Tab-separated table of C-alpha atoms and ligand atoms in Angstrom:
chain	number	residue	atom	x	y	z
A	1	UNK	CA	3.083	19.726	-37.528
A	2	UNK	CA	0.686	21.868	-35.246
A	3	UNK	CA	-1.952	19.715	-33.345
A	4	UNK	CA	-5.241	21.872	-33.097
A	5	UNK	CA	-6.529	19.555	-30.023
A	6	UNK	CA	-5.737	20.371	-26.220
A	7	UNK	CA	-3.365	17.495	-24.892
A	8	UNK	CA	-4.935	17.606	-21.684
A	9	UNK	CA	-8.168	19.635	-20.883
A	10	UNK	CA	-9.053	19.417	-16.903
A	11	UNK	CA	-12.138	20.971	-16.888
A	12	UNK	CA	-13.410	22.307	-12.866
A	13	UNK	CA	-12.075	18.861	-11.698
A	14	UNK	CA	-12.809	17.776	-8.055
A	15	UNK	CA	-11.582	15.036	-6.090
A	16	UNK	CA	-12.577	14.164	-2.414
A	17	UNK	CA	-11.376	11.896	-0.075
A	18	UNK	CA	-14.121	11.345	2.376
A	19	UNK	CA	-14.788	14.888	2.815
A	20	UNK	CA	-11.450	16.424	2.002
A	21	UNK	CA	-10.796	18.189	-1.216
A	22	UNK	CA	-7.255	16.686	-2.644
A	23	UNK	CA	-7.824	18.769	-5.463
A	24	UNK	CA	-10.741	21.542	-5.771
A	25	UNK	CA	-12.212	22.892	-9.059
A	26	UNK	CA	-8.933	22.285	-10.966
A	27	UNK	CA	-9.171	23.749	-14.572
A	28	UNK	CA	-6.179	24.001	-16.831
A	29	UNK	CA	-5.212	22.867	-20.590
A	30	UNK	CA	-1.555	21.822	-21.888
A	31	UNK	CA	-1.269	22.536	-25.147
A	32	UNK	CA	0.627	19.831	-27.891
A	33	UNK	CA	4.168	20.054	-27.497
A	34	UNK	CA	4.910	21.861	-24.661
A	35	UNK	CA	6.320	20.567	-21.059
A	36	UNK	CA	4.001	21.874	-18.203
A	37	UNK	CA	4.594	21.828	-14.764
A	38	UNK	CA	2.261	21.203	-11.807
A	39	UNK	CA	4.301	23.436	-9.166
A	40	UNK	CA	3.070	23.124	-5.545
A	41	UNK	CA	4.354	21.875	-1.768
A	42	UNK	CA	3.859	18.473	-0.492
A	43	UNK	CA	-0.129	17.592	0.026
A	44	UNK	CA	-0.694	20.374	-2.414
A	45	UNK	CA	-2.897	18.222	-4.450
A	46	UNK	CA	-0.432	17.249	-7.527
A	47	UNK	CA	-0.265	13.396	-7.434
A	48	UNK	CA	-4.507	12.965	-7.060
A	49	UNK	CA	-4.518	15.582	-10.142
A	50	UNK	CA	-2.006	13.329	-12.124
A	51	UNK	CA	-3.248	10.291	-11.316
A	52	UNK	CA	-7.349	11.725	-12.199
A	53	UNK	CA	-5.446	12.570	-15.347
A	54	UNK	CA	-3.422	9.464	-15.984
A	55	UNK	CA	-7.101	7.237	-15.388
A	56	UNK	CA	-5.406	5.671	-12.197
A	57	UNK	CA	-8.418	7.499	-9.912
A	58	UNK	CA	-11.549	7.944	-11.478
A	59	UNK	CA	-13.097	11.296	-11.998
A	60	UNK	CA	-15.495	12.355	-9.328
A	61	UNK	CA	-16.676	15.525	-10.567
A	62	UNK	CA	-15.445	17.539	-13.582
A	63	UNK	CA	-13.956	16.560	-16.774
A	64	UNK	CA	-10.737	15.669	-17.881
A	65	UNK	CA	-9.615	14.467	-21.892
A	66	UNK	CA	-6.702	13.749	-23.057
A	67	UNK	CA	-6.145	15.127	-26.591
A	68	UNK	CA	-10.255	15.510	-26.707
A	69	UNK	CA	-10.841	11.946	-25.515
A	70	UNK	CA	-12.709	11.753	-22.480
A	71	UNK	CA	-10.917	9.309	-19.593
A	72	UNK	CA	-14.210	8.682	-17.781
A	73	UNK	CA	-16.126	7.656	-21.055
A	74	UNK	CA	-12.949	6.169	-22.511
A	75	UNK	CA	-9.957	5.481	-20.294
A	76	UNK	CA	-8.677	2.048	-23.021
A	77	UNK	CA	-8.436	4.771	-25.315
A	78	UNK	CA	-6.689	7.683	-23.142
A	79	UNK	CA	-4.484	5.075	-21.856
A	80	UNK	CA	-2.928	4.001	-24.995
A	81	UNK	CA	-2.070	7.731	-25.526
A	82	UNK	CA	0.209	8.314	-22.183
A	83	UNK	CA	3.239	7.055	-20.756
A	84	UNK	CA	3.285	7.864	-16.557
A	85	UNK	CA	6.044	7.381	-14.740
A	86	UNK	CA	4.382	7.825	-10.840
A	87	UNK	CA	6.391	8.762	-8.096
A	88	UNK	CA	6.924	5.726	-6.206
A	89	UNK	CA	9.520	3.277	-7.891
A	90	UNK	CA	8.222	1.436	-11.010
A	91	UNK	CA	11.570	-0.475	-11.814
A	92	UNK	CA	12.288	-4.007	-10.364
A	93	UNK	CA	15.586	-3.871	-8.725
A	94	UNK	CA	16.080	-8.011	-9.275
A	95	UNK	CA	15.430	-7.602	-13.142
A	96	UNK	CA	17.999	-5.572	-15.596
A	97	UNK	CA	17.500	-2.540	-17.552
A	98	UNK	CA	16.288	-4.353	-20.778
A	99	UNK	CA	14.186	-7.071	-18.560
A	100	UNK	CA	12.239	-3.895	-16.917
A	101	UNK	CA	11.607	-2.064	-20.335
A	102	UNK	CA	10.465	-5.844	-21.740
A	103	UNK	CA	8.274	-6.037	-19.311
A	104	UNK	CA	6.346	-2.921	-19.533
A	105	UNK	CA	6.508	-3.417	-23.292
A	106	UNK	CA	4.687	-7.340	-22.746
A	107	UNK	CA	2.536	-4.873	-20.234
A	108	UNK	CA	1.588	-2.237	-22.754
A	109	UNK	CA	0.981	-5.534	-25.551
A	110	UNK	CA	3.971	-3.747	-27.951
A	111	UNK	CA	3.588	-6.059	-30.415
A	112	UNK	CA	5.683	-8.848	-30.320
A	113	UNK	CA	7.856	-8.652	-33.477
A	114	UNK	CA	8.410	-4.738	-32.377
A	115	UNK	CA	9.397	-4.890	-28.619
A	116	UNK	CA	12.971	-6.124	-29.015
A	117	UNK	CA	13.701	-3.071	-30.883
A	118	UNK	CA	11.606	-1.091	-29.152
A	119	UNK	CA	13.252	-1.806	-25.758
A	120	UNK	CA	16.410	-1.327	-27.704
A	121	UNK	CA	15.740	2.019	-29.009
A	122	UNK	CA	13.982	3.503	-25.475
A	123	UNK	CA	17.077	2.487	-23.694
A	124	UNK	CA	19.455	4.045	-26.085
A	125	UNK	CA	17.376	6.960	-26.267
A	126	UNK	CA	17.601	7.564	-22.092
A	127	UNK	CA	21.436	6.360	-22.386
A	128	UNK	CA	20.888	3.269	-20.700
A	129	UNK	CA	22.323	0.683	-23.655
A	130	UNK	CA	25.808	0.318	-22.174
A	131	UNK	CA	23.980	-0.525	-19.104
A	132	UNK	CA	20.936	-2.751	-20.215
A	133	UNK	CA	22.178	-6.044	-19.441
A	134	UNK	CA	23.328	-4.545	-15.217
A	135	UNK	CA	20.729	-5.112	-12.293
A	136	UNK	CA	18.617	-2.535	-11.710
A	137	UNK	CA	19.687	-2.510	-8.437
A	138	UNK	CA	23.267	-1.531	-9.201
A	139	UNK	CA	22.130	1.972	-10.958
A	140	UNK	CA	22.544	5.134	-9.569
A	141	UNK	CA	19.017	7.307	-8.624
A	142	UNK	CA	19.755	9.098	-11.658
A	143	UNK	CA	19.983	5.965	-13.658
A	144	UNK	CA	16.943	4.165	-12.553
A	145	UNK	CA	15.136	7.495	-13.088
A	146	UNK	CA	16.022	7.475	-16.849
A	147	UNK	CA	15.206	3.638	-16.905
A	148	UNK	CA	11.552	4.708	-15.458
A	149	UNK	CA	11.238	7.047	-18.359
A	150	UNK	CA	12.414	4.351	-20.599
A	151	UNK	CA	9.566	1.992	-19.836
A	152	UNK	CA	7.214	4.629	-19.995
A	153	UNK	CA	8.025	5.787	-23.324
A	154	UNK	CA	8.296	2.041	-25.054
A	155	UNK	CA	4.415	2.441	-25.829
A	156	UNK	CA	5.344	5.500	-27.497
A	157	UNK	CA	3.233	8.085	-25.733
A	158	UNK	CA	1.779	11.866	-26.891
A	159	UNK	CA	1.493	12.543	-23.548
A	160	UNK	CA	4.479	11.708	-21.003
A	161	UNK	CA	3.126	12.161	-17.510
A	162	UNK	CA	6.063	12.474	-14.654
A	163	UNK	CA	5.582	12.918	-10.843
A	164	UNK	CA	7.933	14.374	-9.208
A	165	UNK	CA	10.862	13.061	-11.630
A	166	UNK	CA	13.715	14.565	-10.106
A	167	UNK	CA	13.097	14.279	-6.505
A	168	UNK	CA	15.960	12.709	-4.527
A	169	UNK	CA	18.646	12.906	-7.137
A	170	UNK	CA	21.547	14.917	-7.387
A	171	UNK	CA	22.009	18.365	-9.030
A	172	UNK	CA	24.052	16.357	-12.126
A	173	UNK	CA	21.110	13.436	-12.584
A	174	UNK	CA	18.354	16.389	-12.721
A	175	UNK	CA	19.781	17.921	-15.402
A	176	UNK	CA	20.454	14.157	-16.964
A	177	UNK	CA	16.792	13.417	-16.891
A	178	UNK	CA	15.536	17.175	-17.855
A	179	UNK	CA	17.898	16.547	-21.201
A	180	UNK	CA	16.346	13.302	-21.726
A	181	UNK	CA	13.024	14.991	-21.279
A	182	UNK	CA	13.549	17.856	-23.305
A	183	UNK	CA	15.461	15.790	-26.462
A	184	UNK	CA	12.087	13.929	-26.296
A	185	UNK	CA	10.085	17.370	-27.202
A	186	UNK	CA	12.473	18.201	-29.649
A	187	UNK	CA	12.531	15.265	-31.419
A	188	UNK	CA	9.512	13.658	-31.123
A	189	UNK	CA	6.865	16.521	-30.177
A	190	UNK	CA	6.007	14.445	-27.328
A	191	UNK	CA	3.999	16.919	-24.311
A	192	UNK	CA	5.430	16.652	-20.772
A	193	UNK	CA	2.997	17.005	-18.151
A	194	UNK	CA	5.533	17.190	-14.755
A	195	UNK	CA	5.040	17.742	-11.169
A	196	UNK	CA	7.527	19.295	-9.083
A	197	UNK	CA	8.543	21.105	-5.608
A	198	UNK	CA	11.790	22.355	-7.294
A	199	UNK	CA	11.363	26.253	-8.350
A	200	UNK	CA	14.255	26.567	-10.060
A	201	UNK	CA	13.971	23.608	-12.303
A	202	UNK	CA	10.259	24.659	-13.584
A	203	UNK	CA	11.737	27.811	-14.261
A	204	UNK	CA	14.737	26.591	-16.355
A	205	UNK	CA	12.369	23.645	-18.083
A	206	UNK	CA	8.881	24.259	-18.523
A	207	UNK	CA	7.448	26.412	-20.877
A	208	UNK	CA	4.033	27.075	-19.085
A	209	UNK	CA	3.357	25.753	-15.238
A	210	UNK	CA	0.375	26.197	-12.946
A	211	UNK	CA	0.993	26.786	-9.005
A	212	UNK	CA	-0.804	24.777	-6.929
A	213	UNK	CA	-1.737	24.657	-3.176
A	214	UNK	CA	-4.522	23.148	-0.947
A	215	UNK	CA	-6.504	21.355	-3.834
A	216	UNK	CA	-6.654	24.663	-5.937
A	217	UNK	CA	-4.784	26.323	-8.936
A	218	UNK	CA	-3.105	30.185	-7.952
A	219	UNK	CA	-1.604	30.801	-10.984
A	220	UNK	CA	-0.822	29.942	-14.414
A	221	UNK	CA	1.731	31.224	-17.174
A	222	UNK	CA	4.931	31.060	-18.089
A	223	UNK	CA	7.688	31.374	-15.609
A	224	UNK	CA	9.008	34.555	-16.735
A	225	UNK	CA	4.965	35.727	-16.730
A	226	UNK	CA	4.512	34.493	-13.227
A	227	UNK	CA	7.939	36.357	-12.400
A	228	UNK	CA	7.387	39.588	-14.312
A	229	UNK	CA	3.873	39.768	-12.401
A	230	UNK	CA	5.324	39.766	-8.513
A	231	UNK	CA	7.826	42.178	-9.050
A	232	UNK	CA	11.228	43.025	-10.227
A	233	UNK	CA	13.721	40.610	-9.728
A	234	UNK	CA	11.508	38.103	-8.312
A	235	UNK	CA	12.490	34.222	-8.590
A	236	UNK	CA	9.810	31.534	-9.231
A	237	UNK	CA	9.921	30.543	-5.595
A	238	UNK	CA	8.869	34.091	-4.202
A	239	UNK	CA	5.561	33.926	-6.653
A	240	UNK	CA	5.215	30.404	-5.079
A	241	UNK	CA	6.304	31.573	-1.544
A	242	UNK	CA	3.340	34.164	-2.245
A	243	UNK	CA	0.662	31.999	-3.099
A	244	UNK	CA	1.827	28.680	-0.436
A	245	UNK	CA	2.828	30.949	2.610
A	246	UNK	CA	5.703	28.106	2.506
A	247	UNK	CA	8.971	27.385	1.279
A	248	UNK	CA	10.420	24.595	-0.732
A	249	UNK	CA	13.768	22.262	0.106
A	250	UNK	CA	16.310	20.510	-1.533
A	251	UNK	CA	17.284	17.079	-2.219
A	252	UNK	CA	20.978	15.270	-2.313
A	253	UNK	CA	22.307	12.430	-4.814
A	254	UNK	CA	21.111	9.101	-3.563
A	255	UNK	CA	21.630	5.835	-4.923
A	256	UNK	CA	18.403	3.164	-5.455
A	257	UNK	CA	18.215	2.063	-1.717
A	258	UNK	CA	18.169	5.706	-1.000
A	259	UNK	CA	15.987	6.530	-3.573
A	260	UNK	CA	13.128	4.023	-2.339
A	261	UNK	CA	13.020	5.528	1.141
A	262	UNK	CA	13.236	8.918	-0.277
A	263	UNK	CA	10.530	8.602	-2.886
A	264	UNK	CA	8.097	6.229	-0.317
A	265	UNK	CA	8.650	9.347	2.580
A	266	UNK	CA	7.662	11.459	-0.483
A	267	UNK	CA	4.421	9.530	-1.130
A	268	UNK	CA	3.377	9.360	2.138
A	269	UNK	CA	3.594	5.415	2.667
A	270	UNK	CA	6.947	5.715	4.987
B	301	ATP	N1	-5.445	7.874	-0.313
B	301	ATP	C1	-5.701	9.008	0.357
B	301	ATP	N2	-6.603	9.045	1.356
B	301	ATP	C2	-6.876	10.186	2.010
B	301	ATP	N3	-6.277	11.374	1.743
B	301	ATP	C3	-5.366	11.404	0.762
B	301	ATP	C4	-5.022	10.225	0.034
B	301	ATP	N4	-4.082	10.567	-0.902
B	301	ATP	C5	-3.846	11.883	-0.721
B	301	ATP	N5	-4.612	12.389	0.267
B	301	ATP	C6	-4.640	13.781	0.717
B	301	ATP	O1	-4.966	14.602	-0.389
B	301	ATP	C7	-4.175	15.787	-0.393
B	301	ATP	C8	-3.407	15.895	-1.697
B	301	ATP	O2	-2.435	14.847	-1.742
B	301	ATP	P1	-1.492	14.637	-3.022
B	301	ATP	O3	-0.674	13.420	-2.795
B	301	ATP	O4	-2.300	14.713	-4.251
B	301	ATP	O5	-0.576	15.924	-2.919
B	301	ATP	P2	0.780	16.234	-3.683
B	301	ATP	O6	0.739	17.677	-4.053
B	301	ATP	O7	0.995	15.289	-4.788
B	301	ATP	O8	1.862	16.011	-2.568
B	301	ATP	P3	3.162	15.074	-2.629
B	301	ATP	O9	4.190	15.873	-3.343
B	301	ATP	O10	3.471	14.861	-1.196
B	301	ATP	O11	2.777	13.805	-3.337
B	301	ATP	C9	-3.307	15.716	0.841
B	301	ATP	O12	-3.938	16.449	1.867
B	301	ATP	C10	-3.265	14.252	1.175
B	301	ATP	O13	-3.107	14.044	2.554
């Protein structure tokens, strides 16, 4: 089924701290069904944008709806339509798998005669049901990543935001949680809204993404657009390179200790 609305419309969105512009006259629109990635270096303005987006930040200037409902006016309602997974951990290493996904399902008021399933069909769905009844604290990065998507999705979501999904895992887990991500497209016509600092990934998973760098949006298309624009041969990290004047690392495989640090260095809170 086609959806005729926008799934998210950011309409010349600003957002200051103090007098700094995290992110500066931000317009872009994700259309139903598609995953779209927010490319752009660290400080580039991607979280603020996200979490304007997600209703966690509230919207200074600008407009932003989620399929055509307007967070400022109504965030209860744009709420109940996402699932965000933020960058920082959102999994309680003490609890197991199915006691985290429980728990977002009490927090997202699942009904009650639903959420047993519910838990039990999110898990299975991110591969996590051999593992459900294990600490969260014994799981690899990869596998706490795919429990983070779990509890996102037990509300059953439209719109799955991620930040920065993949960073700090290893090349294996990436491609782990990009399969869980992109099974959810194809069988439930869930939209992806991603960040990420990894060029090759966007390229190989998103159909559209936007580059982004000091508050601002460069360019928007799909990767093989952006590509086909700088030049023969070019890679998704020389249109970025273009645009940020900067170049973008690369993570190892880390385990949930690891993972904490990582993600907490990441978000600026060290
Ligand atoms: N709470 C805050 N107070 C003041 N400035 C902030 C705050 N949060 C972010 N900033 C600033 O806003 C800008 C954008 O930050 P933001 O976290 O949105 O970038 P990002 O692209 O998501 O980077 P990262 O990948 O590191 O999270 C940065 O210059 C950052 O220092």
């Amino acid at each position: 089924m086609t959806e005729s609305v926008t799934a998210v419309e950011c309409v010349d969105l600003t957002y200051r701290f103090g007098e700094h512009r995290a992110v500066d006259g931000v317009s872009l629109a994700v259309r139903p069904g598609e995953v779209f990635g927010l490319l752009g270096p660290n400080g580039a303005g991607k979280t603020t944008a996200i979490r304007l987006i997600v209703t966690l930040l509230p919207v200074q200037q600008g407009a932003v709806r989620v399929f055509g409902v307007d967070v400022r006016r109504d965030p209860l309602r744009a709420r109940r339509m996402l699932g965000y997974v933020p960058q920082q951990l959102s999994a309680d290493p003490a609890l197991t798998g199915l006691e985290n996904v429980a728990l977002f399902a009490r927090l997202y008021d699942v009904p009650r005669r639903e959420r047993r399933r519910r838990v039990a069909e999110v898990l299975d769905k991110v591969g996590l049901a051999p593992h459900a009844g294990r600490l969260a604290a014994t799981y690899s990065g990869g596998m706490v990543r795919r429990l983070e998507l779990a509890q996102a999705l037990v509300n059953r979501p439209r719109l799955l935001v991620l930040d920065e999904p993949t960073i700090g895992l290893d090349p294996v887990a990436r491609d782990e949680v990009w399969d869980h991500i992109g099974g959810l497209v194809a069988t439930e016509g869930t939209t992806v809204l991603v960040t990420t600092h990894y060029m090759e990934e966007a390229d190989q998973h998103c159909d559209r993404v936007a580059l982004m760098h000091l508050g601002r949006l460069r360019a928007t298309g799909t990767p093989g657009e952006l590509r086909a624009a700088e030049g023969e041969g070019a890679t998704l990290e020389d249109v970025f390179r273009r645009w940020a004047g900067t170049h973008l690392g690369a993570e190892t495989g880390e385990d949930f200790r690891a993972i904490r640090s990582t993600r907490r260095a990441a978000s600026g809170r060290g």
